[in-house]
Coordinates of C-alpha atoms in Angstrom, one line a residue:
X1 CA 0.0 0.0 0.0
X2 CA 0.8 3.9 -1.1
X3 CA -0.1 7.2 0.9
X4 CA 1.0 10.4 0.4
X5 CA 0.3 13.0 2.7
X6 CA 0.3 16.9 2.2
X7 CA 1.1 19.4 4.4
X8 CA -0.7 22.8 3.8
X9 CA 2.1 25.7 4.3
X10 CA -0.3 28.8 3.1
X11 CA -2.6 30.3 5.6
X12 CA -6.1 29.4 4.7
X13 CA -8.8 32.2 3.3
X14 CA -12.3 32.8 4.3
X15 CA -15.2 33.9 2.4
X16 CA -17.9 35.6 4.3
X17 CA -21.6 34.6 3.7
X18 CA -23.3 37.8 3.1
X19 CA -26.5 36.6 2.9
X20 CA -27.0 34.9 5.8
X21 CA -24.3 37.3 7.8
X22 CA -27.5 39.7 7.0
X23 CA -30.5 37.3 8.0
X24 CA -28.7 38.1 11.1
X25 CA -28.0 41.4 12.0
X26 CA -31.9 41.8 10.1
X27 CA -33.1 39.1 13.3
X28 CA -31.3 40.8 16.1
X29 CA -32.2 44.5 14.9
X30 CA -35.9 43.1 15.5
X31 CA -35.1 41.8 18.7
X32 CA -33.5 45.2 19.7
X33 CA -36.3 46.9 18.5
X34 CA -39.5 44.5 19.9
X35 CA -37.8 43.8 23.1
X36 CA -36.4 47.4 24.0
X37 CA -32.6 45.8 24.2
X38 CA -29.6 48.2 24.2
X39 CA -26.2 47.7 22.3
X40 CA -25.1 47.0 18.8
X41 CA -23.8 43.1 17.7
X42 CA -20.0 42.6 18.0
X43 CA -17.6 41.9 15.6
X44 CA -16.8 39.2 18.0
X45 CA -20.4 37.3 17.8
X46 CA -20.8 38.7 14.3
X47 CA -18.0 35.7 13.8
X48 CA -18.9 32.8 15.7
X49 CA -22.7 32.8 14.1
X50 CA -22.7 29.2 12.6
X51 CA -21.9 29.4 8.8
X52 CA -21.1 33.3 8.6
X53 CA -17.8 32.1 8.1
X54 CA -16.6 29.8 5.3
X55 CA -13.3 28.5 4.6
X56 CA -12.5 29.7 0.9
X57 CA -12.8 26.2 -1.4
X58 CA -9.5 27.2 -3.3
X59 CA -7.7 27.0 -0.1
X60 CA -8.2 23.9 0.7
X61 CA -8.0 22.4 -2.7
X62 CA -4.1 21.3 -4.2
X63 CA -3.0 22.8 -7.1
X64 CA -3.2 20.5 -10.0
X65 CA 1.0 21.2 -10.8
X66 CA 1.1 19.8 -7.3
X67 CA -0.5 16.5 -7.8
X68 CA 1.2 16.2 -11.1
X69 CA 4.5 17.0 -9.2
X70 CA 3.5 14.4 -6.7
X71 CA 1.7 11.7 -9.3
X72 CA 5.3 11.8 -11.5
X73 CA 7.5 11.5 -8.0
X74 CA 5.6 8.3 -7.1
X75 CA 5.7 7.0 -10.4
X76 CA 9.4 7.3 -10.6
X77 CA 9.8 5.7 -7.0
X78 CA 7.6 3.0 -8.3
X79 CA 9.8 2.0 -11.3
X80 CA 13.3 2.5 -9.5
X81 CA 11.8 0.3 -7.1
X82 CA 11.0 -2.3 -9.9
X83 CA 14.4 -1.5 -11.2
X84 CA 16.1 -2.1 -8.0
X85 CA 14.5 -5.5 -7.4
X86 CA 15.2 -7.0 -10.7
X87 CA 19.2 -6.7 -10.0
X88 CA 18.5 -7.6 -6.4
X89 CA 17.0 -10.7 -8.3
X90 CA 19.3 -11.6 -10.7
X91 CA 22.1 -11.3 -8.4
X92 CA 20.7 -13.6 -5.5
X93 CA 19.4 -15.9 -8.3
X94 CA 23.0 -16.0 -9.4
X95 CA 24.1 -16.9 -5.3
X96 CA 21.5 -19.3 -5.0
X97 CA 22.5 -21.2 -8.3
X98 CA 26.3 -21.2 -6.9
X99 CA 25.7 -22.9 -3.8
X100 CA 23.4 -25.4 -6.1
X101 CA 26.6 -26.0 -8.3
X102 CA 28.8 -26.4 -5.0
X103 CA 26.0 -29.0 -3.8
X104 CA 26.4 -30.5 -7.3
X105 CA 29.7 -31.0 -6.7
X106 CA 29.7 -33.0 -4.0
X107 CA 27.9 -36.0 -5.5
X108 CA 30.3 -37.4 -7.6
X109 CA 32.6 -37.6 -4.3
X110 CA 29.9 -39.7 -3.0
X111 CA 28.8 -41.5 -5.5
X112 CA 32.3 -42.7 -6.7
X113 CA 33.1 -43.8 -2.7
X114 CA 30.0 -45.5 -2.2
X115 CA 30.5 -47.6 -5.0
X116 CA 33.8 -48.5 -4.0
X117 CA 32.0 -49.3 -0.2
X118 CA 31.2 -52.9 -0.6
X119 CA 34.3 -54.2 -1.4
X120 CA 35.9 -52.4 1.4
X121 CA 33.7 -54.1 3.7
X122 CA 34.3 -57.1 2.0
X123 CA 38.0 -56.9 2.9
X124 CA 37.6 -55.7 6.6
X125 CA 35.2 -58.8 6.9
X126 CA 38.0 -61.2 5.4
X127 CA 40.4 -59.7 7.6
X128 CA 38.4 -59.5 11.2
X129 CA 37.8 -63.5 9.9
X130 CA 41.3 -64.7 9.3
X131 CA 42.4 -63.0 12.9
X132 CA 39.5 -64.7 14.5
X133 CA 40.1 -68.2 13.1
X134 CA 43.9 -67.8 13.2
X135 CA 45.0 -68.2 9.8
X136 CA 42.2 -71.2 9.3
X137 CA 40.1 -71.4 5.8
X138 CA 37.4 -68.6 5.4
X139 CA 34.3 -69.0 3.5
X140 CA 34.8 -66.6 1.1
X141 CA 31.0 -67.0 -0.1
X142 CA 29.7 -66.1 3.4
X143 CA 32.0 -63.2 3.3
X144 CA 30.9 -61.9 0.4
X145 CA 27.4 -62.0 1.5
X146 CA 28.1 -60.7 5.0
X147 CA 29.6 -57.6 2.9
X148 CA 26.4 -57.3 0.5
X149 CA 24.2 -57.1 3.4
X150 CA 26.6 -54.3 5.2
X151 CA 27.0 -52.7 1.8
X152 CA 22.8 -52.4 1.8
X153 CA 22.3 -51.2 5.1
X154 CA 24.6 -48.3 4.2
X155 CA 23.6 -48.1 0.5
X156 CA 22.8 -44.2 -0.3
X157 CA 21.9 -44.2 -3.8
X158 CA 18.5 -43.6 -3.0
X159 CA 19.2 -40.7 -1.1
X160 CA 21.5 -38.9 -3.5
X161 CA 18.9 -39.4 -6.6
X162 CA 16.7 -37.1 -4.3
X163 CA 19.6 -35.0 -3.9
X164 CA 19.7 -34.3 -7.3
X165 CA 16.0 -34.0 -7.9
X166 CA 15.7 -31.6 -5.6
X167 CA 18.1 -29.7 -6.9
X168 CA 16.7 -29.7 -9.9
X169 CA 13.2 -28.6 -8.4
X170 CA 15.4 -26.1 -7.0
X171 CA 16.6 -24.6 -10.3
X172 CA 13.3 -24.3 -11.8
X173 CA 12.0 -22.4 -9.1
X174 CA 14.8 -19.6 -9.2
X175 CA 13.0 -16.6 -10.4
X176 CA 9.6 -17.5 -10.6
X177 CA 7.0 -15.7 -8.8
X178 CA 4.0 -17.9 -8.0
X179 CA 5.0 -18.5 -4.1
X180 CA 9.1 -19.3 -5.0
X181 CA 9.9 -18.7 -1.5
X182 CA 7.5 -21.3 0.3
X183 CA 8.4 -23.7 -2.1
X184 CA 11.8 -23.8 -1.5
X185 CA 11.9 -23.9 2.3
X186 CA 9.9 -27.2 1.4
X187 CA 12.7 -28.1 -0.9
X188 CA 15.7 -27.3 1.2
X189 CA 14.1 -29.0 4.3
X190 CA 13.8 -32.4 2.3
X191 CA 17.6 -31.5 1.0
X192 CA 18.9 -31.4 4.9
X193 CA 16.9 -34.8 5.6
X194 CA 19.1 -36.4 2.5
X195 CA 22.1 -35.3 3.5
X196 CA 21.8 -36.2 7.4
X197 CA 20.2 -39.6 6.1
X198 CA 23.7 -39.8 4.3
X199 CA 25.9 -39.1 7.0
X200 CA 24.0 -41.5 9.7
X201 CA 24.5 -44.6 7.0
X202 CA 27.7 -43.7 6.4
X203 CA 30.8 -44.3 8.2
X204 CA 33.0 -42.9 5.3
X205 CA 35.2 -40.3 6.2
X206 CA 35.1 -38.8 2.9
X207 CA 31.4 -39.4 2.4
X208 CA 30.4 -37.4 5.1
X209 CA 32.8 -34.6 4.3
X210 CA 30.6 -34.1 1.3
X211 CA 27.6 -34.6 3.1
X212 CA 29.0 -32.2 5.8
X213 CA 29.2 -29.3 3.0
X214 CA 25.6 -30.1 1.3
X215 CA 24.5 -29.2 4.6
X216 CA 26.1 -26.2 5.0
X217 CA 25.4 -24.8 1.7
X218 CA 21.5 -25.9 2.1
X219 CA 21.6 -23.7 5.1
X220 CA 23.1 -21.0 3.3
X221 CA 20.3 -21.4 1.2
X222 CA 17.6 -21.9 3.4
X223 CA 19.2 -17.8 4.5
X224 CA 19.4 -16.8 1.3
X225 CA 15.6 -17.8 0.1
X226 CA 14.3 -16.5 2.8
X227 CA 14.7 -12.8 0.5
X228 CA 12.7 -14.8 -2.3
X229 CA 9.4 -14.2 -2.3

């Protein structure tokens, strides 16, 4: 919402209303005369009769250069307004797409380590085995599925397709109007549950390095949108 108020600077002008100013002094000369009174009307009460008195309409109308003045003022605001808010927009939309990049980042890190995750386990497995059973015969097939089941209990390939989904969601929301902001507090909540999903499956150091920044950039975000409206 828009108000303008005005301030009037000149004195205002009255007009006098001769007609009724004479009604009157007419009505109190008869009184004066029918009720044997003394004295004359004052100025004084002359002035304070309701309506002798008018404010002047010009006074208390604006001039039209005025409101022009005024109308072309607010216009302007109006557009540098407009103005400034576009490169407000394009610049945050430009922040907003970096931390998306540096999120982007991240998930080949994690992707390339957690395929490399089961035969890891597999080999820690092996190992723990051959110390328990002093140098005895392992069954390797066991092994192997011992590490499958490990390697599904801390699978995250689920979790990162949402990852990426989501940041696609984000992208297409950057810039549009139709409720941006709400949306994307959505978004960047679900975001924060992926990445702390990732780090509580995960006992890979480097895994939940990158899942250490995703969160940090999503609350960068999550700052950043809340300007988005």
């Amino acid at each position: 919402d828009l108000s303008v108020s005005v301030e009037q600077l000149k004195p205002a002008t009255f007009e006098i209303n001769r007609p009724l100013v004479s009604g009157y002094l007419t009505a109190l000369s008869e009184l004066k005369r029918e009720f044997g009174l003394d004295g004359d009307p004052s100025l004084e009460l002359i002035a304070k009769l309701p309506g002798a008195l008018q404010v002047s309409q010009d006074s208390g109308s604006l001039d039209e250069k005025l409101v022009a003045g005024a109308e072309a003022a607010v216009f302007q605001a109006l557009v540098s307004l407009a103005e400034m808010r576009a490169v407000e927009g394009v610049g945050l939309a430009a922040e907003l797409n970096s931390r998306l990049d540096n999120i982007e980042r991240q998930m080949p890190a994690i992707e390339n380590e957690a395929a490399r995750l089961p035969a890891v386990y597999r080999e820690k497995l092996m190992k723990r085995l051959q110390e328990v059973v002093a140098g005895g015969q392992v069954d390797e097939t066991r092994i192997a599925q011992e590490a499958v089941m490990l390697a599904d209990r801390s699978d995250i390939s689920e979790e990162i397709a949402r990852l990426k989904s989501h940041v696609a969601q984000m992208r297409e929301l950057i810039g549009t109007s139709d409720e941006a902001g709400k949306r994307l507090d959505f978004i960047l909540q679900e975001m924060n549950r992926e990445a702390n999903t990732i780090l509580s499956k995960s006992n890979d150091l480097e895994i939940s390095d990158a899942a250490i920044v995703i969160k940090t950039e999503v609350e960068k975000l999550r700052e950043q949108g809340q300007n988005v409206e």
